[in-house]
Amino acid sequence: MNSIKLHAPATIANVSCGFDILGFCLDKPYDEIEIKKISDQKVVINSIKSEFSNIPLFANQNTGGIPALKIIKDYKLDFGFEINIKKGIPLCGGLGSSAATAAGVAFGINKLLNNKLSNEEVVKYALEGEKISSKTPHADNIGPCINGGLVIIKSTNPLELINIKTGEYFFSVLHPNVKISTKMARELLPKNIKLENAVKQWGNIASLVYGFSENNIDLIKSSMNDYIVEPVRSKLIPYYDEIKETALNHGAIGCSISGSGPSIFAITNSYEDSKKILSKMKNILEKKSINFHGYCSKINNKGIEVL
Amino acid sequence: MNSIKLHAPATIANVSCGFDILGFCLDKPYDEIEIKKISDQKVVINSIKSEFSNIPLFANQNTGGIPALKIIKDYKLDFGFEINIKKGIPLCGGLGSSAATAAGVAFGINKLLNNKLSNEEVVKYALEGEKISSKTPHADNIGPCINGGLVIIKSTNPLELINIKTGEYFFSVLHPNVKISTKMARELLPKNIKLENAVKQWGNIASLVYGFSENNIDLIKSSMNDYIVEPVRSKLIPYYDEIKETALNHGAIGCSISGSGPSIFAITNSYEDSKKILSKMKNILEKKSINFHGYCSKINNKGIEVL
C-alpha cells in the first residue's frame, strides 16, 4: 500500500466533570487526510482548501508533520510522506482539531507500514504532535479519535485508555468563532484545588461513567457538574451561561465546554432534540452577531476511518 | 410491632482512590441491635457484653442514641426506646462501627414506626449520630451499611447514593489493635491538593467503578491507587507497607486502608484466596506481637438485616 485516505473525527474532551480523563468521539465534523509514500526522506504537508485551511505547512510545526518526521527517524525509513489535509474541524475550537490531524497521520502512516506500530505507539506519536499546541499534552482527544466511543484516559504514562460501552447519544455542538488557545485555557486553571471540591468532582465522575455504562439518563444528568474547570473557563466564552441554560431548558441531558473551549456541547438521547437544541443555541449567537459553526452528531464508535 | 432485632454490618469506606465517595458493605463483622418501644419518652442504651463493649451508654453521647432522641423529638412520639447493642465491629477501627450503630438504630426505629421515614431520612438521622465521631460526617459507611453492596456517595447534600452492580468479591480485613480516631485521621489530610493529582485520582476512581461494574479484574487492579489519602494515613498504621505488599504478592486484586484506618483490607475474587491472604497478613502482626482482629467476608448485598 503506497497511499491511504481517512477521516479523522472531532472529539469532545473533559465532558464536564471529567477534566483531562474523559472524551467522546463525534461523527462530525472531521478532517480528511491523504498520505502518500514519497521516495525522499521528508514530509510534505499540503493544505486542501476548506473553511479552516490556515494550518502551518512546515512539517516540524504541523501537528501531523511532527509524528511523521519522528516515525521516519525512529524507524529509519528510507522514504517519506506527502500529507494532504482538508480541515473540517475548526482550529483552536476545543474539538480536538490538532489531535485529529496528529492521530490521523500517525494512524495512517502505521497502516502504510503494515501496522508495524502498536496502538499505544500510535497514540504516543500522535501525542508528540499535540505537544505543539499544549505543553502537557493529554490523550483526551487523541484516545477517543483513534478508539472511537467514550474513553477514560486512565493514565497517560503509562498509557491506559479504557473504552466505556454506552447507549446512543447525540451532541449539539456550537463553536463560537472566537479564539481561545489551549495554552491560555490551561494557564487559567488553578494549580491546587480544595480537597472538598476534588471529592465532589470524583463523586460526579464516578457516577457519570456509571450512568453512561448503565444508560441511566437521570444519573448522567445529575452527574454533569464541574466544580473545577467550568467556573474558570466559561468566562472566556461569550454568552456561555445563557447558551447552557437554553440547552438545559430545551431538554438537554447536560451541557458543558468541549475541551478547552470555546465550543460548547449539549448531550441528548434523540437526534430530533439535538437539532432543536442546536438551533436554540445558535439563535443566541445570531442575535449577538457572533459568527459560529454548529454540528449535530451522534457518538462515533469507530474512530478514525480508512476510506 | 413493639420490638425488632437486626444485624448492622461493618463497611469499608474510601476503597482506595474513592475517598469519601465509595463504600462496600461486608458480611462480617456486624453489630447485633435490639430495639424495644418503652412507654417513657426516653432512650435507654444497654451494652451487651462482647469483645467491644466500651461504648458510651448516655443516649446523647451514643451514635445510636442520638438518632433515636432526634426521631422522638421530631416526630413528637409519646413513647421511647430501649436499645440493646452487642458490638461485633471494633470501635475506631475504620470499619464503620459508629455508622453501623447509628444506621442500625435509625433503620430499626423506622421499622417500628411502620416505615414512616423515607430511606433518605433514615440516612440523615444516622448521619446525625455519626456527627459525634466526625465533625463532617459522610455517608460512605452509612450508605453501604443500609443499602448493601458497593455504593457511590455521589453527594451528601442533597443525599444521593448510587448502588453499583458488582460480581462476587471477598475481603481479607485485618484490624491492628491500635487506636486512630476518625477526627485525627481527618485532620492529617491536606486541605488543598495539586490539580494534577486530583486528575490522576479521578481517572482511577472512574476506572475502578467501571471495573467493578464490568467485573474487569485487571481494571480493578490497576485502578486501586490512591495518590491523596493513603500516603498520609498509612504512616499511622504499623507495618502497613509490609502488610500491603504481602497481600498483593499473594494474589490480592488490591489492598488499601479501610475507612480512616487502622484496618486494612485486601480484595480477591475467591474465598480461598481471601483466607490465605488474611493468614499471611496476620502473620506479620503476630511476629511483631501486635494484637489484631481478622475477618474474611464476602460482599453483603442486603445491608442491615432484620432477624
Coordinates of C-alpha atoms in Angstrom, one line a residue:
Chain A
M1 CA 0.0 0.0 0.0
N2 CA 1.5 3.3 -1.1
S3 CA -1.3 5.7 -0.1
I4 CA -4.2 5.9 2.2
K5 CA -7.2 8.2 2.8
L6 CA -9.0 8.5 6.0
H7 CA -11.4 10.5 8.1
A8 CA -10.1 11.7 11.5
P9 CA -13.0 12.8 13.6
A10 CA -13.6 15.7 16.1
T11 CA -13.7 14.8 19.7
I12 CA -15.1 16.3 22.9
A13 CA -12.6 16.2 25.8
N14 CA -13.3 16.7 29.5
V15 CA -17.1 16.0 29.2
S16 CA -18.0 18.3 32.2
C17 CA -16.5 16.8 35.4
G18 CA -14.1 14.5 33.5
F19 CA -11.3 17.1 33.1
D20 CA -8.3 15.5 31.3
I21 CA -9.6 12.0 31.7
L22 CA -12.8 11.6 29.6
G23 CA -13.5 12.1 25.9
F24 CA -16.1 11.3 23.3
C25 CA -15.6 10.7 19.6
L26 CA -18.0 12.5 17.3
D27 CA -19.3 11.5 13.9
K28 CA -18.8 15.1 12.6
P29 CA -17.0 17.4 11.9
Y30 CA -13.9 15.5 10.7
D31 CA -10.7 16.1 8.8
E32 CA -9.9 14.3 5.5
I33 CA -6.3 13.2 5.3
E34 CA -4.5 11.5 2.5
I35 CA -1.0 10.2 3.0
K36 CA 1.3 9.0 0.2
K37 CA 4.7 7.5 0.4
I38 CA 7.3 9.5 -1.5
S39 CA 10.9 8.5 -2.3
D40 CA 12.5 11.4 -0.4
Q41 CA 13.0 11.0 3.4
K42 CA 11.0 14.1 4.1
V43 CA 7.5 15.2 5.0
V44 CA 5.5 17.5 2.7
I45 CA 2.3 19.0 4.0
N46 CA -0.4 20.3 1.7
S47 CA -3.5 22.0 2.9
I48 CA -6.5 21.4 0.7
K49 CA -8.8 24.5 0.6
S50 CA -11.5 24.4 3.2
E51 CA -13.2 26.6 5.7
F52 CA -10.3 26.0 8.1
S53 CA -7.2 25.8 5.9
N54 CA -4.9 28.1 8.0
I55 CA -2.6 25.3 9.3
P56 CA 1.2 25.5 9.4
L57 CA 2.7 23.9 6.3
F58 CA 6.2 23.4 7.7
A59 CA 6.2 19.7 8.8
N60 CA 8.0 20.5 12.0
Q61 CA 5.3 23.0 13.0
N62 CA 2.3 20.9 12.0
T63 CA 0.7 18.5 14.5
G64 CA 0.6 15.8 11.8
G65 CA 4.0 16.6 10.4
I66 CA 5.8 16.1 13.7
P67 CA 4.7 12.4 14.2
A68 CA 5.5 11.7 10.5
L69 CA 9.0 13.1 10.9
K70 CA 9.6 11.2 14.2
I71 CA 8.4 7.9 12.7
I72 CA 10.7 8.3 9.7
K73 CA 13.6 8.9 12.1
D74 CA 12.8 6.3 14.7
Y75 CA 12.1 3.5 12.2
K76 CA 15.0 4.6 9.9
L77 CA 12.6 4.7 6.9
D78 CA 14.2 5.2 3.5
F79 CA 11.2 7.0 2.2
G80 CA 9.0 9.9 3.3
F81 CA 5.3 11.1 3.1
E82 CA 3.2 13.6 1.3
I83 CA 0.3 14.5 3.5
N84 CA -2.8 16.3 2.2
I85 CA -5.1 17.6 4.8
K86 CA -8.5 19.0 4.3
K87 CA -9.5 20.5 7.6
G88 CA -13.2 20.0 8.6
I89 CA -12.7 20.7 12.3
P90 CA -12.3 24.3 13.4
L91 CA -8.8 25.1 14.8
C92 CA -8.4 26.2 18.4
G93 CA -12.1 25.4 18.9
G94 CA -11.9 22.8 21.6
L95 CA -13.0 20.0 19.3
G96 CA -9.7 18.2 19.1
S97 CA -8.6 19.7 15.7
S98 CA -4.9 19.3 16.3
A99 CA -5.4 15.8 17.8
A100 CA -7.4 14.7 14.8
T101 CA -4.5 15.7 12.4
A102 CA -1.9 14.2 14.7
A103 CA -3.8 11.0 15.3
G104 CA -4.9 10.7 11.7
V105 CA -1.3 11.0 10.4
A106 CA 0.1 8.6 13.0
F107 CA -2.7 6.1 12.4
G108 CA -2.4 6.4 8.6
I109 CA 1.3 6.0 8.5
N110 CA 1.0 2.9 10.7
K111 CA -1.3 1.4 8.1
L112 CA 1.2 2.2 5.3
L113 CA 3.8 0.5 7.5
N114 CA 1.6 -2.6 7.7
N115 CA 0.7 -2.0 11.3
K116 CA 4.3 -2.0 12.5
L117 CA 3.3 0.1 15.5
S118 CA 1.2 -0.9 18.4
N119 CA -2.0 1.1 19.2
E120 CA -0.1 2.5 22.2
E121 CA 2.8 3.7 19.9
V122 CA 0.3 5.3 17.5
V123 CA -1.1 7.3 20.4
K124 CA 2.4 8.2 21.6
Y125 CA 3.4 9.6 18.2
A126 CA 0.2 11.5 18.0
L127 CA 0.9 12.9 21.4
E128 CA 4.2 14.2 20.1
G129 CA 2.2 16.2 17.5
E130 CA -0.1 17.5 20.2
K131 CA 2.9 19.0 22.1
I132 CA 3.0 21.9 19.7
S133 CA -0.5 23.1 20.9
S134 CA -0.1 22.1 24.6
K135 CA 2.9 21.9 26.8
T136 CA 1.4 18.9 28.7
P137 CA -0.5 17.0 26.0
H138 CA -3.2 14.7 27.2
A139 CA -4.8 11.8 25.3
D140 CA -8.3 13.0 25.9
N141 CA -8.8 14.0 22.3
I142 CA -6.4 11.5 20.7
G143 CA -7.7 8.5 22.6
P144 CA -11.3 8.9 21.5
C145 CA -10.3 10.0 18.0
I146 CA -8.4 6.7 17.5
N147 CA -10.6 4.3 19.6
G148 CA -14.0 5.9 19.0
G149 CA -16.8 6.0 21.6
L150 CA -16.4 7.2 25.1
V151 CA -12.9 6.8 26.6
I152 CA -11.4 7.1 30.0
I153 CA -7.8 8.3 29.8
K154 CA -6.9 6.4 33.0
S155 CA -3.3 7.3 32.7
T156 CA -1.0 9.0 30.1
N157 CA 2.2 7.5 31.4
P158 CA 2.0 4.5 31.0
L159 CA -0.8 5.0 28.5
E160 CA -4.1 3.4 29.6
L161 CA -7.2 4.0 27.6
I162 CA -10.5 2.4 28.8
N163 CA -13.4 2.3 26.4
I164 CA -16.9 2.6 28.1
K165 CA -19.9 0.9 26.5
T166 CA -22.6 3.5 26.1
G167 CA -26.1 3.7 24.6
E168 CA -26.9 6.0 21.7
Y169 CA -26.4 9.7 22.5
F170 CA -26.4 12.8 20.3
F171 CA -24.4 16.0 20.6
S172 CA -25.4 19.6 19.7
V173 CA -22.0 21.3 19.2
L174 CA -21.8 25.1 18.9
H175 CA -18.4 26.6 18.0
P176 CA -18.4 30.4 18.6
N177 CA -15.9 31.9 16.2
V178 CA -13.6 33.4 18.9
K179 CA -10.0 32.2 19.6
I180 CA -9.0 30.5 22.8
S181 CA -5.7 28.8 22.7
T182 CA -5.3 25.5 24.6
K183 CA -2.2 27.0 26.3
M184 CA -4.2 30.1 27.5
A185 CA -7.1 28.0 28.7
R186 CA -4.7 25.7 30.6
E187 CA -2.8 28.6 32.2
L188 CA -6.1 29.8 33.7
L189 CA -6.5 26.6 35.8
P190 CA -5.6 26.6 39.4
K191 CA -2.5 24.5 40.3
N192 CA -4.1 23.5 43.6
I193 CA -7.7 22.8 44.4
K194 CA -9.6 22.2 47.6
L195 CA -9.8 18.6 48.7
E196 CA -13.6 19.0 49.3
N197 CA -14.1 20.1 45.7
A198 CA -12.0 17.3 44.4
V199 CA -14.2 14.9 46.4
K200 CA -17.3 16.4 44.8
Q201 CA -15.8 16.1 41.4
W202 CA -14.8 12.4 41.8
G203 CA -18.2 11.6 43.1
N204 CA -19.6 13.0 39.9
I205 CA -17.1 11.5 37.5
A206 CA -17.6 8.0 39.0
S207 CA -21.4 8.5 38.7
L208 CA -21.2 9.9 35.2
V209 CA -19.2 6.9 33.9
Y210 CA -21.5 4.5 35.6
G211 CA -24.5 6.5 34.3
F212 CA -23.2 6.1 30.7
S213 CA -22.4 2.5 31.1
E214 CA -25.8 1.7 32.5
N215 CA -27.7 4.1 30.2
N216 CA -29.1 5.8 33.2
I217 CA -30.1 9.2 31.9
D218 CA -31.1 10.7 35.3
L219 CA -27.7 9.8 36.7
I220 CA -25.9 11.2 33.7
K221 CA -27.9 14.4 34.1
S222 CA -27.2 14.8 37.8
S223 CA -23.5 14.0 37.4
M224 CA -22.6 16.5 34.7
N225 CA -21.5 19.2 37.2
D226 CA -18.0 20.5 37.1
Y227 CA -16.7 22.3 40.2
I228 CA -13.2 22.9 39.0
V229 CA -12.8 23.9 35.3
E230 CA -16.1 25.2 34.0
P231 CA -16.3 28.1 36.5
V232 CA -13.0 29.4 35.3
R233 CA -13.1 28.7 31.6
S234 CA -16.7 29.6 30.9
K235 CA -15.8 33.2 31.5
L236 CA -13.8 33.2 28.2
I237 CA -16.8 32.0 26.2
P238 CA -19.3 34.7 25.1
Y239 CA -22.8 34.1 26.5
Y240 CA -21.9 30.7 27.9
D241 CA -24.3 30.8 30.8
E242 CA -27.2 31.8 28.5
I243 CA -26.4 29.1 26.0
K244 CA -26.1 26.4 28.6
E245 CA -29.3 27.5 30.3
T246 CA -31.1 27.4 26.9
A247 CA -29.8 23.9 26.1
L248 CA -30.9 22.6 29.5
N249 CA -34.3 24.3 29.3
H250 CA -34.9 22.6 26.0
G251 CA -34.3 19.2 27.3
A252 CA -30.5 18.6 27.1
I253 CA -29.3 15.9 29.5
G254 CA -26.2 18.0 30.1
C255 CA -24.3 20.9 28.6
S256 CA -20.6 21.9 29.1
I257 CA -17.5 23.2 27.5
S258 CA -15.9 21.0 24.8
G259 CA -12.2 20.5 25.5
S260 CA -10.7 23.9 26.4
G261 CA -13.5 25.7 24.6
P262 CA -14.8 27.9 23.1
S263 CA -17.0 25.1 21.7
I264 CA -20.0 24.2 23.8
F265 CA -21.7 20.8 23.6
A266 CA -25.1 19.7 24.8
I267 CA -26.0 16.0 25.0
T268 CA -29.3 14.4 24.3
N269 CA -30.7 10.9 23.5
S270 CA -32.6 11.9 20.4
Y271 CA -31.4 13.3 17.1
E272 CA -34.5 15.5 16.9
D273 CA -33.9 17.0 20.3
S274 CA -30.3 17.5 19.3
K275 CA -31.3 19.5 16.2
K276 CA -33.8 21.6 18.1
I277 CA -31.3 22.4 20.9
L278 CA -28.6 23.4 18.4
S279 CA -31.0 25.7 16.7
K280 CA -31.8 27.4 20.0
M281 CA -28.2 27.6 20.9
K282 CA -27.4 29.2 17.5
N283 CA -30.1 31.8 17.9
I284 CA -28.3 33.3 20.9
L285 CA -25.1 34.0 18.9
E286 CA -27.0 35.1 15.9
K287 CA -28.8 37.8 17.9
K288 CA -25.4 39.0 19.2
S289 CA -23.9 38.9 15.7
I290 CA -21.2 36.4 16.7
N291 CA -20.1 34.0 14.0
F292 CA -20.2 30.3 14.7
H293 CA -20.3 26.8 13.4
G294 CA -22.8 24.3 14.5
Y295 CA -22.9 20.5 14.3
C296 CA -25.3 17.7 15.3
S297 CA -23.5 14.5 15.7
K298 CA -24.1 11.0 17.2
I299 CA -21.3 9.2 19.0
N300 CA -18.8 7.8 16.6
N301 CA -17.9 4.3 17.8
K302 CA -15.4 3.6 15.0
G303 CA -12.9 6.4 15.5
I304 CA -10.6 7.1 12.6
E305 CA -11.9 5.5 9.5
V306 CA -10.0 4.4 6.4
L307 CA -11.8 5.3 3.2
Chain B
M1 CA -44.6 -4.3 66.2
N2 CA -43.0 -3.4 69.6
S3 CA -39.5 -4.7 69.2
I4 CA -37.1 -5.5 66.5
K5 CA -33.7 -7.3 66.3
L6 CA -31.3 -6.7 63.5
H7 CA -27.7 -7.1 62.2
A8 CA -25.9 -3.9 61.3
P9 CA -22.9 -4.8 59.2
A10 CA -19.3 -3.4 59.0
T11 CA -18.4 -1.4 56.0
I12 CA -15.3 -0.4 54.1
A13 CA -15.2 3.3 53.2
N14 CA -13.0 5.0 50.7
V15 CA -12.0 1.8 48.8
S16 CA -8.5 3.1 47.9
C17 CA -8.9 6.0 45.4
G18 CA -12.6 6.6 46.3
F19 CA -12.0 8.8 49.3
D20 CA -15.3 9.9 50.9
I21 CA -17.4 8.7 47.9
L22 CA -17.2 4.9 47.8
G23 CA -18.1 2.2 50.3
F24 CA -18.6 -1.6 50.4
C25 CA -20.9 -3.5 52.8
L26 CA -19.3 -6.5 54.5
D27 CA -21.0 -9.7 55.6
K28 CA -19.0 -9.7 58.8
P29 CA -18.3 -8.4 61.4
Y30 CA -21.6 -6.9 62.4
D31 CA -23.4 -5.4 65.4
E32 CA -26.5 -7.1 66.9
I33 CA -29.1 -4.5 67.9
E34 CA -32.4 -5.0 69.6
I35 CA -34.8 -2.0 69.9
K36 CA -37.9 -2.1 72.1
K37 CA -40.6 0.5 72.5
I38 CA -40.9 1.7 76.1
S39 CA -43.6 3.9 77.5
D40 CA -41.3 6.7 78.7
Q41 CA -40.2 9.3 76.1
K42 CA -36.6 8.5 76.6
V43 CA -33.8 6.4 75.2
V44 CA -32.1 3.7 77.3
I45 CA -28.9 2.2 75.9
N46 CA -27.6 -1.1 77.1
S47 CA -24.4 -2.7 76.1
I48 CA -24.4 -6.4 75.9
K49 CA -21.1 -7.9 76.8
S50 CA -18.9 -8.5 73.8
E51 CA -15.2 -8.0 72.8
F52 CA -16.0 -4.4 72.1
S53 CA -18.5 -3.3 74.8
N54 CA -16.8 0.0 75.6
I55 CA -19.4 2.3 74.1
P56 CA -20.9 5.4 75.7
L57 CA -24.2 4.5 77.4
F58 CA -25.6 8.0 77.7
A59 CA -28.0 8.3 74.8
N60 CA -26.8 11.8 73.8
Q61 CA -23.3 10.5 73.5
N62 CA -24.0 7.3 71.7
T63 CA -24.1 7.2 67.9
G64 CA -27.3 5.2 68.1
G65 CA -28.8 7.2 70.9
I66 CA -28.6 10.5 69.1
P67 CA -30.8 9.4 66.1
A68 CA -33.3 7.8 68.5
L69 CA -33.6 11.0 70.6
K70 CA -34.0 13.2 67.4
I71 CA -36.7 10.9 66.0
I72 CA -38.6 11.0 69.2
K73 CA -38.4 14.8 69.2
D74 CA -39.0 15.5 65.5
Y75 CA -42.0 13.0 65.3
K76 CA -43.4 14.0 68.7
L77 CA -43.5 10.4 69.7
D78 CA -45.3 9.7 73.0
F79 CA -43.0 6.7 73.7
G80 CA -39.3 5.9 73.8
F81 CA -36.8 3.1 73.1
E82 CA -34.7 0.7 74.9
I83 CA -31.7 -0.2 72.7
N84 CA -29.5 -3.2 73.4
I85 CA -26.3 -3.2 71.4
K86 CA -23.9 -6.1 71.1
K87 CA -20.9 -4.7 69.4
G88 CA -19.2 -7.1 66.9
I89 CA -17.4 -4.3 65.0
P90 CA -14.2 -2.9 66.6
L91 CA -14.6 0.7 67.6
C92 CA -12.4 3.3 66.0
G93 CA -11.2 0.6 63.6
G94 CA -12.1 2.1 60.2
L95 CA -14.8 -0.5 59.7
G96 CA -17.8 1.8 60.2
S97 CA -18.5 0.8 63.8
S98 CA -20.2 4.0 64.8
A99 CA -22.1 4.1 61.4
A100 CA -23.4 0.6 61.9
T101 CA -24.9 1.6 65.3
A102 CA -26.3 4.8 64.0
A103 CA -27.7 3.3 60.9
G104 CA -29.0 0.2 62.7
V105 CA -30.9 2.3 65.2
A106 CA -32.3 4.7 62.7
F107 CA -33.3 1.8 60.4
G108 CA -34.8 -0.3 63.2
I109 CA -36.8 2.6 64.7
N110 CA -38.2 3.3 61.2
K111 CA -39.4 -0.3 61.1
L112 CA -41.1 0.1 64.5
L113 CA -42.7 3.3 63.1
N114 CA -44.1 1.3 60.1
N115 CA -41.6 2.9 57.7
K116 CA -42.8 6.4 58.4
L117 CA -39.4 7.7 57.3
S118 CA -38.0 7.6 53.7
N119 CA -34.7 5.9 53.1
E120 CA -33.2 9.3 52.8
E121 CA -34.5 10.4 56.2
V122 CA -33.1 7.2 57.8
V123 CA -29.7 8.1 56.3
K124 CA -30.0 11.6 57.6
Y125 CA -30.8 10.6 61.2
A126 CA -28.0 8.1 61.1
L127 CA -25.6 10.9 59.9
E128 CA -26.7 12.9 63.0
G129 CA -25.4 10.0 65.1
E130 CA -22.1 10.0 63.1
K131 CA -21.5 13.6 63.9
I132 CA -20.2 12.6 67.3
S133 CA -17.3 10.8 65.8
S134 CA -16.6 13.1 62.9
K135 CA -17.2 16.8 62.5
T136 CA -18.1 16.4 58.8
P137 CA -19.9 13.1 58.7
H138 CA -20.0 11.4 55.3
A139 CA -22.4 8.6 54.2
D140 CA -19.6 6.4 53.0
N141 CA -20.2 3.9 55.8
I142 CA -23.9 4.5 56.5
G143 CA -24.9 4.3 52.8
P144 CA -23.4 0.9 52.2
C145 CA -24.5 -0.3 55.7
I146 CA -28.1 0.4 54.8
N147 CA -28.2 -0.3 51.1
G148 CA -25.7 -3.2 51.0
G149 CA -23.3 -3.8 48.1
L150 CA -21.0 -1.2 46.6
V151 CA -22.2 2.4 46.9
I152 CA -21.1 5.7 45.4
I153 CA -21.9 8.6 47.7
K154 CA -22.4 10.9 44.9
S155 CA -23.5 13.7 47.1
T156 CA -24.2 14.2 50.8
N157 CA -26.3 17.3 50.4
P158 CA -28.7 16.6 48.8
L159 CA -28.2 12.9 49.6
E160 CA -27.5 10.8 46.5
L161 CA -26.4 7.2 46.9
I162 CA -25.8 5.1 43.8
N163 CA -25.6 1.4 44.1
I164 CA -23.2 -0.3 41.6
K165 CA -23.8 -3.8 40.5
T166 CA -20.7 -6.0 41.1
G167 CA -19.6 -9.5 40.7
E168 CA -18.6 -11.6 43.7
Y169 CA -15.6 -10.4 45.7
F170 CA -14.1 -11.3 49.0
F171 CA -12.3 -9.2 51.6
S172 CA -9.5 -10.0 53.9
V173 CA -9.8 -7.5 56.7
L174 CA -7.1 -7.0 59.3
H175 CA -7.7 -4.7 62.2
P176 CA -4.5 -4.0 64.1
N177 CA -5.4 -3.1 67.7
V178 CA -4.2 0.4 67.7
K179 CA -6.4 3.5 68.1
I180 CA -6.8 6.0 65.3
S181 CA -9.7 8.4 65.8
T182 CA -11.6 9.5 62.7
K183 CA -11.1 13.1 63.7
M184 CA -7.3 12.7 63.9
A185 CA -7.2 10.8 60.6
R186 CA -9.2 13.6 59.0
E187 CA -7.0 16.3 60.4
L188 CA -4.0 14.8 58.8
L189 CA -5.5 15.3 55.3
P190 CA -4.3 18.2 53.2
K191 CA -6.9 21.0 52.7
N192 CA -5.7 21.6 49.2
I193 CA -4.3 19.1 46.6
K194 CA -2.5 19.5 43.3
L195 CA -4.8 19.6 40.4
E196 CA -2.6 17.0 38.6
N197 CA -3.0 14.6 41.5
A198 CA -6.7 15.1 41.6
V199 CA -6.9 14.3 37.8
K200 CA -4.9 11.1 38.4
Q201 CA -7.3 10.2 41.2
W202 CA -10.5 10.8 39.2
G203 CA -9.0 8.7 36.3
N204 CA -8.6 5.9 38.8
I205 CA -12.0 6.3 40.5
A206 CA -13.9 6.3 37.2
S207 CA -11.9 3.2 36.1
L208 CA -12.4 1.5 39.4
V209 CA -16.2 1.9 39.3
Y210 CA -16.3 0.8 35.7
G211 CA -14.0 -2.1 36.5
F212 CA -16.4 -3.3 39.3
S213 CA -19.5 -2.8 37.2
E214 CA -17.9 -4.8 34.3
N215 CA -16.3 -7.4 36.5
N216 CA -12.9 -6.5 34.9
I217 CA -10.4 -7.7 37.4
D218 CA -7.4 -6.2 35.6
L219 CA -9.0 -2.8 35.5
I220 CA -9.9 -3.0 39.2
K221 CA -6.3 -4.0 40.0
S222 CA -4.7 -1.2 38.0
S223 CA -7.2 1.4 39.4
M224 CA -6.7 0.8 43.1
N225 CA -4.1 3.5 43.5
D226 CA -4.7 6.4 45.9
Y227 CA -2.5 9.4 45.4
I228 CA -4.1 11.6 48.1
V229 CA -5.0 9.8 51.3
E230 CA -3.1 6.6 51.6
P231 CA 0.3 8.2 51.5
V232 CA -0.6 10.3 54.6
R233 CA -2.7 7.9 56.6
S234 CA -0.7 4.8 56.0
K235 CA 2.0 6.2 58.2
L236 CA -0.3 5.8 61.2
I237 CA -0.7 2.1 60.7
P238 CA 2.0 -0.2 61.9
Y239 CA 3.8 -2.2 59.2
Y240 CA 1.2 -1.0 56.6
D241 CA 3.6 -1.2 53.6
E242 CA 4.7 -4.7 54.5
I243 CA 1.2 -5.9 55.0
K244 CA 0.0 -4.4 51.7
E245 CA 3.0 -5.9 49.8
T246 CA 2.3 -9.3 51.3
A247 CA -1.4 -9.2 50.3
L248 CA -0.5 -8.1 46.7
N249 CA 2.3 -10.7 46.5
H250 CA -0.2 -13.4 47.5
G251 CA -2.7 -12.6 44.7
A252 CA -4.8 -9.8 46.2
I253 CA -6.5 -7.7 43.4
G254 CA -5.9 -4.6 45.6
C255 CA -5.2 -3.6 49.2
S256 CA -5.8 -0.4 51.0
I257 CA -6.8 1.3 54.2
S258 CA -10.4 0.7 55.3
G259 CA -12.1 4.0 56.1
S260 CA -9.8 6.1 58.2
G261 CA -7.9 3.0 59.4
P262 CA -6.1 1.3 61.1
S263 CA -8.0 -1.6 59.4
I264 CA -6.5 -2.8 56.2
F265 CA -8.5 -4.7 53.5
A266 CA -7.4 -6.8 50.6
I267 CA -9.8 -7.8 47.9
T268 CA -9.9 -11.0 46.0
N269 CA -12.4 -13.0 43.9
S270 CA -12.1 -16.2 45.7
Y271 CA -12.9 -17.1 49.3
E272 CA -9.9 -19.5 49.5
D273 CA -7.5 -16.7 48.4
S274 CA -9.1 -14.4 50.9
K275 CA -8.4 -16.8 53.8
K276 CA -4.9 -17.4 52.6
I277 CA -4.1 -13.7 52.3
L278 CA -5.6 -12.9 55.7
S279 CA -3.4 -15.6 57.2
K280 CA -0.3 -14.0 55.6
M281 CA -1.4 -10.5 56.7
K282 CA -1.9 -11.8 60.3
N283 CA 1.5 -13.4 60.4
I284 CA 3.2 -10.1 60.1
L285 CA 1.4 -8.6 63.2
E286 CA 1.9 -11.8 65.1
K287 CA 5.6 -11.7 64.6
K288 CA 5.6 -8.1 65.9
S289 CA 3.4 -9.0 68.9
I290 CA 0.7 -6.5 67.9
N291 CA -2.8 -7.6 68.7
F292 CA -5.4 -7.7 65.9
H293 CA -8.7 -9.0 64.7
G294 CA -9.1 -10.6 61.3
Y295 CA -12.2 -11.2 59.2
C296 CA -12.8 -12.9 55.8
S297 CA -16.0 -11.6 54.3
K298 CA -17.9 -11.6 51.0
I299 CA -19.8 -8.5 49.8
N300 CA -23.0 -8.1 51.8
N301 CA -25.6 -7.1 49.2
K302 CA -28.5 -6.9 51.7
G303 CA -27.2 -4.3 54.1
I304 CA -28.9 -4.2 57.5
E305 CA -30.9 -7.3 58.1
V306 CA -33.9 -7.7 60.3
L307 CA -33.8 -11.0 62.2

